[in-house]
PDB file of C-alpha atoms and ligand atoms in Angstrom:
ATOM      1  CA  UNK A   1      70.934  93.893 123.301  1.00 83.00           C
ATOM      2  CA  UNK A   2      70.876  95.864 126.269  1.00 95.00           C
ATOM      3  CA  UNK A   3      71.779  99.450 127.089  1.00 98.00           C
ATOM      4  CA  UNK A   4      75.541  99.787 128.367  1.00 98.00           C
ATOM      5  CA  UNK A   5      76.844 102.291 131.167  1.00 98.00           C
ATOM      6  CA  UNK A   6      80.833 103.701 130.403  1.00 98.00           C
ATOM      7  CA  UNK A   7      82.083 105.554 133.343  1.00 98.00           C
ATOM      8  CA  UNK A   8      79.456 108.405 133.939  1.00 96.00           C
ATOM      9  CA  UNK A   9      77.069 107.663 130.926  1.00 98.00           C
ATOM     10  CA  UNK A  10      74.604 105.698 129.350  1.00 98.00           C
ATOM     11  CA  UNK A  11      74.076 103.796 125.780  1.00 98.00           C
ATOM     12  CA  UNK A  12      71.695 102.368 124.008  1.00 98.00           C
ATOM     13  CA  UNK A  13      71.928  99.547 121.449  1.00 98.00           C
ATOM     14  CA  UNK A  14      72.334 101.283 117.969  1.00 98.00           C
ATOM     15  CA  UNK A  15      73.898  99.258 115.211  1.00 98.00           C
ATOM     16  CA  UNK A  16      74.047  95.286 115.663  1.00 98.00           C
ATOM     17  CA  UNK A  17      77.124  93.446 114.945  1.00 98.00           C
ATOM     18  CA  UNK A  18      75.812  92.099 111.965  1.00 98.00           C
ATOM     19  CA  UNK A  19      74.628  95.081 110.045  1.00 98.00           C
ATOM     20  CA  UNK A  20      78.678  96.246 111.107  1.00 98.00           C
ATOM     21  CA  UNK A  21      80.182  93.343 109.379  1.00 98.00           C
ATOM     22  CA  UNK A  22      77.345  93.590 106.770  1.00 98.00           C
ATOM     23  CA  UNK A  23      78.197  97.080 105.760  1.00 98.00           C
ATOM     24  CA  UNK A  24      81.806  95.958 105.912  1.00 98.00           C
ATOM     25  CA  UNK A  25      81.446  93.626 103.074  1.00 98.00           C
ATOM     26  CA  UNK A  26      79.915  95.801 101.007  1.00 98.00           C
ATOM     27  CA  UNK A  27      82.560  98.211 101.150  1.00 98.00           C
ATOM     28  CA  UNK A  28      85.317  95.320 100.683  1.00 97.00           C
ATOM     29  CA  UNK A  29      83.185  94.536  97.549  1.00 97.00           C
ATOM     30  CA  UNK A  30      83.425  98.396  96.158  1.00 97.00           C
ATOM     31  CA  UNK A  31      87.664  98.666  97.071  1.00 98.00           C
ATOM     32  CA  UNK A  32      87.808  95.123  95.665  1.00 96.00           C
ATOM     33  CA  UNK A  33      86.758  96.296  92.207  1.00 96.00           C
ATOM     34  CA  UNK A  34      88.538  99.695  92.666  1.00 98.00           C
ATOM     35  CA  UNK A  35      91.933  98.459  93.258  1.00 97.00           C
ATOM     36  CA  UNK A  36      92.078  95.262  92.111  1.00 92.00           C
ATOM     37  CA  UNK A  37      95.609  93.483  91.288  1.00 91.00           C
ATOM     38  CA  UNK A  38      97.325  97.824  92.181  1.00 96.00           C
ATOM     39  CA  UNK A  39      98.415  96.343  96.120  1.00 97.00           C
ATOM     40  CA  UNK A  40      96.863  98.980  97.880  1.00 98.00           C
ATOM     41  CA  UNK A  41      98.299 100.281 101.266  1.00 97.00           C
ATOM     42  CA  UNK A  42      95.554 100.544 103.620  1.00 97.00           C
ATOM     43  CA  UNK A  43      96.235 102.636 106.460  1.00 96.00           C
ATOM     44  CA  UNK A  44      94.277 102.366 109.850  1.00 96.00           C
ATOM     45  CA  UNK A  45      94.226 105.286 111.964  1.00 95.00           C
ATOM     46  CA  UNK A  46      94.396 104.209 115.909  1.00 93.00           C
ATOM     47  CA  UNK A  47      92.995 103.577 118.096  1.00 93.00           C
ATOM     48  CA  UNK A  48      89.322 103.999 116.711  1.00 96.00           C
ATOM     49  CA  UNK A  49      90.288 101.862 113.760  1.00 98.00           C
ATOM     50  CA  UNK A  50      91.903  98.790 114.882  1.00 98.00           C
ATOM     51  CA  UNK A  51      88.964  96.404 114.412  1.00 98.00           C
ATOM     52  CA  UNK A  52      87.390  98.429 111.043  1.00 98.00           C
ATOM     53  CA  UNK A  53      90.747  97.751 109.367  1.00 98.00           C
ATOM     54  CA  UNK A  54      91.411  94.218 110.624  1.00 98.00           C
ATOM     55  CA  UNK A  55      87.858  92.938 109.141  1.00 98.00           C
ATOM     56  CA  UNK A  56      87.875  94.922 106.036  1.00 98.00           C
ATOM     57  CA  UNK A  57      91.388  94.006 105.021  1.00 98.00           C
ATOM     58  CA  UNK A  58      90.333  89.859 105.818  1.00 98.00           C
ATOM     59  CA  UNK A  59      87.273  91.156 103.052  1.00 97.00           C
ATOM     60  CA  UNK A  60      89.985  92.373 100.535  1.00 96.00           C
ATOM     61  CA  UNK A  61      91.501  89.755  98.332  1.00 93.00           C
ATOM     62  CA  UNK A  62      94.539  89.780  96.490  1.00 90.00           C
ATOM     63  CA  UNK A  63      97.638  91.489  97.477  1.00 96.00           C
ATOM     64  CA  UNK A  64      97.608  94.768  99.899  1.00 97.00           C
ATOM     65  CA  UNK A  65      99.596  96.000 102.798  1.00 96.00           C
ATOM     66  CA  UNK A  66      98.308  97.536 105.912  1.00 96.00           C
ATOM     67  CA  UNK A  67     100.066  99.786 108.390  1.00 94.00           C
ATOM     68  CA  UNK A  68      98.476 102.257 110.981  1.00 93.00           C
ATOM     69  CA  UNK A  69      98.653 106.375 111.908  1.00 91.00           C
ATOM     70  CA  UNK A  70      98.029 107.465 115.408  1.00 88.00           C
ATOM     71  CA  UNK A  71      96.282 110.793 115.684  1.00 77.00           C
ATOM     72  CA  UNK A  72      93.558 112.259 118.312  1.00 57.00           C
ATOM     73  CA  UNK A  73      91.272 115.089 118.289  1.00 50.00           C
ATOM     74  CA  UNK A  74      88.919 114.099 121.222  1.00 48.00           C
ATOM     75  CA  UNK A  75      88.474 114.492 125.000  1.00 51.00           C
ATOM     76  CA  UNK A  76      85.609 113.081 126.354  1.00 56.00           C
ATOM     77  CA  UNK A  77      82.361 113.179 123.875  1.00 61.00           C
ATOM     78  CA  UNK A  78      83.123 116.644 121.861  1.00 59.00           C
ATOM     79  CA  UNK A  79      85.659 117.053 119.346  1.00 57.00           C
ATOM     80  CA  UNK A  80      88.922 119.494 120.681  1.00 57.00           C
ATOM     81  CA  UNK A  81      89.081 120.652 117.112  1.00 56.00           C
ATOM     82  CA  UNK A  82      92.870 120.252 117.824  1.00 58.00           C
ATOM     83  CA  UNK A  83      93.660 117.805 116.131  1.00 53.00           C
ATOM     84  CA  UNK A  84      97.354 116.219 117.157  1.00 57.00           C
ATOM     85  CA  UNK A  85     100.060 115.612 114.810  1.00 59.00           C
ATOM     86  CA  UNK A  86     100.257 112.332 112.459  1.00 65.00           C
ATOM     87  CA  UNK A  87     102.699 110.007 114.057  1.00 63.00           C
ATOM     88  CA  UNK A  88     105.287 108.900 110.759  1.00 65.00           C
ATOM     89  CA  UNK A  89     104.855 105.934 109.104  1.00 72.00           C
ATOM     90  CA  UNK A  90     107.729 104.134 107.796  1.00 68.00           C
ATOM     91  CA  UNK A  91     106.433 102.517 104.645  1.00 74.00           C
ATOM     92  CA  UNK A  92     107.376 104.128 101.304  1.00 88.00           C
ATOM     93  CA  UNK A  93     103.962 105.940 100.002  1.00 93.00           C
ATOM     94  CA  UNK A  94     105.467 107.510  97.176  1.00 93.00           C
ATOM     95  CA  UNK A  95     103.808 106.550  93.806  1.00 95.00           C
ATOM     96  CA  UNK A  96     101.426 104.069  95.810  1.00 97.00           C
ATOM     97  CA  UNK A  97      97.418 103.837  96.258  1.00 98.00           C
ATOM     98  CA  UNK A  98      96.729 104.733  99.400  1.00 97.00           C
ATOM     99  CA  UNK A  99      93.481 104.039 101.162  1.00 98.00           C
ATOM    100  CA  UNK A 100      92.936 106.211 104.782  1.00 97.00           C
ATOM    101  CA  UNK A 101      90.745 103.748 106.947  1.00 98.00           C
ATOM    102  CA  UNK A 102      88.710 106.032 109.233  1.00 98.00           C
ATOM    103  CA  UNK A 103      86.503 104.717 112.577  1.00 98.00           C
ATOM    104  CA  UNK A 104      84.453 108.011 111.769  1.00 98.00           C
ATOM    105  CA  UNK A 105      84.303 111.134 110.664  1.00 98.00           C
ATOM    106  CA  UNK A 106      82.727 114.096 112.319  1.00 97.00           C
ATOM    107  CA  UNK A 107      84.038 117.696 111.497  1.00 96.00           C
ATOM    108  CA  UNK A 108      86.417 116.281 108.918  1.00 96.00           C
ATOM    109  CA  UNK A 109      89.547 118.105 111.161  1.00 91.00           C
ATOM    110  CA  UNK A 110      91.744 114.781 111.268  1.00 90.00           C
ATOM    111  CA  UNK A 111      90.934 113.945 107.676  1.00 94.00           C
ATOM    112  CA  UNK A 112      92.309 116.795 106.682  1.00 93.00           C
ATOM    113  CA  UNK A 113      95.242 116.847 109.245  1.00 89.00           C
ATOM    114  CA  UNK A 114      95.975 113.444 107.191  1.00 92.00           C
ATOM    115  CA  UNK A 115      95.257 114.351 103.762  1.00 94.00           C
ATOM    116  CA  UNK A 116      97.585 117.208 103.683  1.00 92.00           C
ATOM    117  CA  UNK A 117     100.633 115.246 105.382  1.00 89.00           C
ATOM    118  CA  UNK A 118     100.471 112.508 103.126  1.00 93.00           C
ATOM    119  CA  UNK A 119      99.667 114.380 100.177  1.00 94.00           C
ATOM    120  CA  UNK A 120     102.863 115.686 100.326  1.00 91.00           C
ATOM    121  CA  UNK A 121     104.498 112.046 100.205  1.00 91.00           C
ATOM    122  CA  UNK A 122     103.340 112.123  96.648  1.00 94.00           C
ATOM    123  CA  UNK A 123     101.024 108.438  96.338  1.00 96.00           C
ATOM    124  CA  UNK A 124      99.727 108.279  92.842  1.00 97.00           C
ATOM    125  CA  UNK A 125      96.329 108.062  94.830  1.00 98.00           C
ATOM    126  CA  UNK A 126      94.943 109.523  98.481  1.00 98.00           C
ATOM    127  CA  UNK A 127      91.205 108.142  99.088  1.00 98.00           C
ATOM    128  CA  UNK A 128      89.812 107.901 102.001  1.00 98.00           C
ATOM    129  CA  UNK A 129      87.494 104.964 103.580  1.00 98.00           C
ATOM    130  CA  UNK A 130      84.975 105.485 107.104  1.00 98.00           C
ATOM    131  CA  UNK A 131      83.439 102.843 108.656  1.00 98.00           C
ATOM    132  CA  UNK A 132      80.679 105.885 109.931  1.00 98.00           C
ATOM    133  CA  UNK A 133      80.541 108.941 108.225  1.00 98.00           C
ATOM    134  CA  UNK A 134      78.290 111.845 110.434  1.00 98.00           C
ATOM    135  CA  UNK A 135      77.571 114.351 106.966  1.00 98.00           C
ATOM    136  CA  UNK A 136      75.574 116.874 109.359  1.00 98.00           C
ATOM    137  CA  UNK A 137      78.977 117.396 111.392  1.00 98.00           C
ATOM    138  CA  UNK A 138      81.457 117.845 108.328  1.00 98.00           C
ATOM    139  CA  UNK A 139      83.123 121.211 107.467  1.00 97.00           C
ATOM    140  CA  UNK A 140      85.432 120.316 105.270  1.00 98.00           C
ATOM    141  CA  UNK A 141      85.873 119.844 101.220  1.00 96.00           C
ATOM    142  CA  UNK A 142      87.790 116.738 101.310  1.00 97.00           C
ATOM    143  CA  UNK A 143      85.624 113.770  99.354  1.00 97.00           C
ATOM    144  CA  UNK A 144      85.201 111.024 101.652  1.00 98.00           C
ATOM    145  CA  UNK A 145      85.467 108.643  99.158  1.00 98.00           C
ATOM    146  CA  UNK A 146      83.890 105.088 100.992  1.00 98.00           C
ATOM    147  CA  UNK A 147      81.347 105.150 103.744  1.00 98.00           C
ATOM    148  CA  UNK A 148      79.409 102.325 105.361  1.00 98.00           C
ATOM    149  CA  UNK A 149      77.381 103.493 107.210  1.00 98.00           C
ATOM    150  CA  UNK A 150      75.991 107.216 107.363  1.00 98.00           C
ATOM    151  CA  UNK A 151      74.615 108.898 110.488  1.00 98.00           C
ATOM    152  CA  UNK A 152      73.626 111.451 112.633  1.00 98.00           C
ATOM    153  CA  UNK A 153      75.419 113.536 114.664  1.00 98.00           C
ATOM    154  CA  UNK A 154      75.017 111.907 118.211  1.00 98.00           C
ATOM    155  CA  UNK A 155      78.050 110.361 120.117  1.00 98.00           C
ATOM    156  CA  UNK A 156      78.424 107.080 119.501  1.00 98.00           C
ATOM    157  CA  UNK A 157      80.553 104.110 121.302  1.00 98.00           C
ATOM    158  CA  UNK A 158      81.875 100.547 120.762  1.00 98.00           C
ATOM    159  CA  UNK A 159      83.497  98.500 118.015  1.00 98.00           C
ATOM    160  CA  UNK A 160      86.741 100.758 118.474  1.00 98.00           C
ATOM    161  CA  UNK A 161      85.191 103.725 119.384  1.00 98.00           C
ATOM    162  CA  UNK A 162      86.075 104.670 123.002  1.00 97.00           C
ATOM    163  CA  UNK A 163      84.108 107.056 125.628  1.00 97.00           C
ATOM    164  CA  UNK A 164      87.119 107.817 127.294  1.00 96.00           C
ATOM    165  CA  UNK A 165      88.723 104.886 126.893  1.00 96.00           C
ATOM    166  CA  UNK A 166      86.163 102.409 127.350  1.00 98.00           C
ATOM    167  CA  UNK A 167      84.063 100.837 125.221  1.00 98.00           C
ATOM    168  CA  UNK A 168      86.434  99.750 122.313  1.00 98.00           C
ATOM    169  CA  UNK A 169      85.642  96.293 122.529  1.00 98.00           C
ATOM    170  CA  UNK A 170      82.075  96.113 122.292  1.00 98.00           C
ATOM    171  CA  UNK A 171      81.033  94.189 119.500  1.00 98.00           C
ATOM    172  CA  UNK A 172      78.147  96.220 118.350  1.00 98.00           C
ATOM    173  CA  UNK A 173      77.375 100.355 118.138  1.00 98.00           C
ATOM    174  CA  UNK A 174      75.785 102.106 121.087  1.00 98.00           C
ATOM    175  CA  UNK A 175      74.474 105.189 121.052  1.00 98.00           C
ATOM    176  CA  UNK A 176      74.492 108.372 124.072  1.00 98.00           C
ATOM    177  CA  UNK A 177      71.319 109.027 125.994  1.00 98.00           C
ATOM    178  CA  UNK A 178      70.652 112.127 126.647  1.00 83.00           C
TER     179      UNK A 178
HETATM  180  P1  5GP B 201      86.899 114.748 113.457  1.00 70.19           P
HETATM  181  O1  5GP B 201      88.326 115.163 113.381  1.00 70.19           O
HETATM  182  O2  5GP B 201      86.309 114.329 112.103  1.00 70.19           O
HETATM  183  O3  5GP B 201      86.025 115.783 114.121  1.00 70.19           O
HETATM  184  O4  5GP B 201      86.794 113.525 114.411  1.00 70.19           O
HETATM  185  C1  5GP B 201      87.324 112.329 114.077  1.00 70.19           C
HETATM  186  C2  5GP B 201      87.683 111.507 115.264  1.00 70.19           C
HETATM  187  O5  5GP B 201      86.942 111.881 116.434  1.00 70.19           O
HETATM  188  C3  5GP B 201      87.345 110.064 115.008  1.00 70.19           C
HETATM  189  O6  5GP B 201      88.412 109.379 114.411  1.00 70.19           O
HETATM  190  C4  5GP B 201      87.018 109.558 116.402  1.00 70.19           C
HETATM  191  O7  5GP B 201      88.202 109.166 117.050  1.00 70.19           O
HETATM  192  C5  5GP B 201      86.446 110.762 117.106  1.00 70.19           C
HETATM  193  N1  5GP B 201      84.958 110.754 117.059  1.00 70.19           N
HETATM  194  C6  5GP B 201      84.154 111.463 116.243  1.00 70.19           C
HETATM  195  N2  5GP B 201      82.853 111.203 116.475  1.00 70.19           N
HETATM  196  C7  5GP B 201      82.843 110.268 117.453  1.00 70.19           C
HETATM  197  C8  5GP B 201      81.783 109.554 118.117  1.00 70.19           C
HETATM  198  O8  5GP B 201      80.576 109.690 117.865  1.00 70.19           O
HETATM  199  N3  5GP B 201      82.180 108.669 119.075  1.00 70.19           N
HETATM  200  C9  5GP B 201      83.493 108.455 119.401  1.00 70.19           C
HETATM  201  N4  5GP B 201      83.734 107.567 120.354  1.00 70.19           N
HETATM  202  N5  5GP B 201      84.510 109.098 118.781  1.00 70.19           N
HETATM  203  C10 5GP B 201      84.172 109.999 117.826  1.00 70.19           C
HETATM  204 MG1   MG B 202      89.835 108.299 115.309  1.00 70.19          MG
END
């Protein structure tokens, strides 16, 4: 793997495409055995998401349905902190188990920007699943229920993740250099 340049900056090769999908099995295996036979509604927050949710939901078997939320809370590599409004959905959540699928998670600001408007939609469960979880970076009190892959706090690109706009569809992890 080689280092990768997105607009003004540089990356180096971080997590391999195989320890992705590897990590993504594994926490298939653990939602498999949490909500087996309850048809789950998984819902992928865009853009980061798109390919997290597409290859964990091919892990899942047995029924489940799986709709996306757009949101955004960054500009360039820092969070805003301002995190936008949730975009409405138009499935039914009510009475449902509901599983947030998360790119990452950083300060924890669009996790809870989520987990209070669907709260209020009543599901009979809220939990939430991150492909990368960053613990150092998190301020809130919100349980992050299902994490892949834990790790520090440096910027990270690829598989979803964007550097201002690029970079999404790189199939590994890459990493800022400083
Ligand atoms: P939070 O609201 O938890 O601070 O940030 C969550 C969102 O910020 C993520 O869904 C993602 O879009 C973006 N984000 C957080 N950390 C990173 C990172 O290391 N790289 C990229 N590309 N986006 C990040
Ligand atoms: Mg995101």
């Amino acid at each position: 793997m080689q280092n990768v340049t997105l607009h003004d900056k540089s990356f180096r090769p971080f997590l391999t495409e195989k320890e992705i999908q590897d990590a993504i099995k594994q926490l298939a295996k653990q939602l498999q055995k949490d909500y087996q036979d309850s048809n789950p509604i998984f819902i992928g927050i865009l853009n980061g998401s798109f390919l997290f949710t597409a290859d964990l939901v091919r892990e899942f078997e047995g029924d489940c349905e799986v709709t996306f939320l757009r949101m955004a809370s960054y500009e360039g590599t820092e969070s805003t902190g301002d995190v936008q409004t949730v975009l409405g959905i138009k499935e039914d959540i009510k009475n449902r188990n509901i599983v947030i699928i998360e790119d990452i998670v950083d300060t924890g600001n669009t996790v809870e920007k989520l987990y209070e408007t669907l709260s209020k939609e009543q599901p009979s469960s809220l939990k939430i699943a991150t492909l990368l979880f960053k613990p150092n970076a998190y301020q809130k009190d919100i349980p992050i229920d299902y994490v892949a892959i834990t790790v520090g706090n440096e910027f990270l690109v690829g598989y979803g993740l964007d550097y201002d706009g690029l970079g999404r569809n790189l199939k590994d992890i890459y990493i800022i250099n400083d």
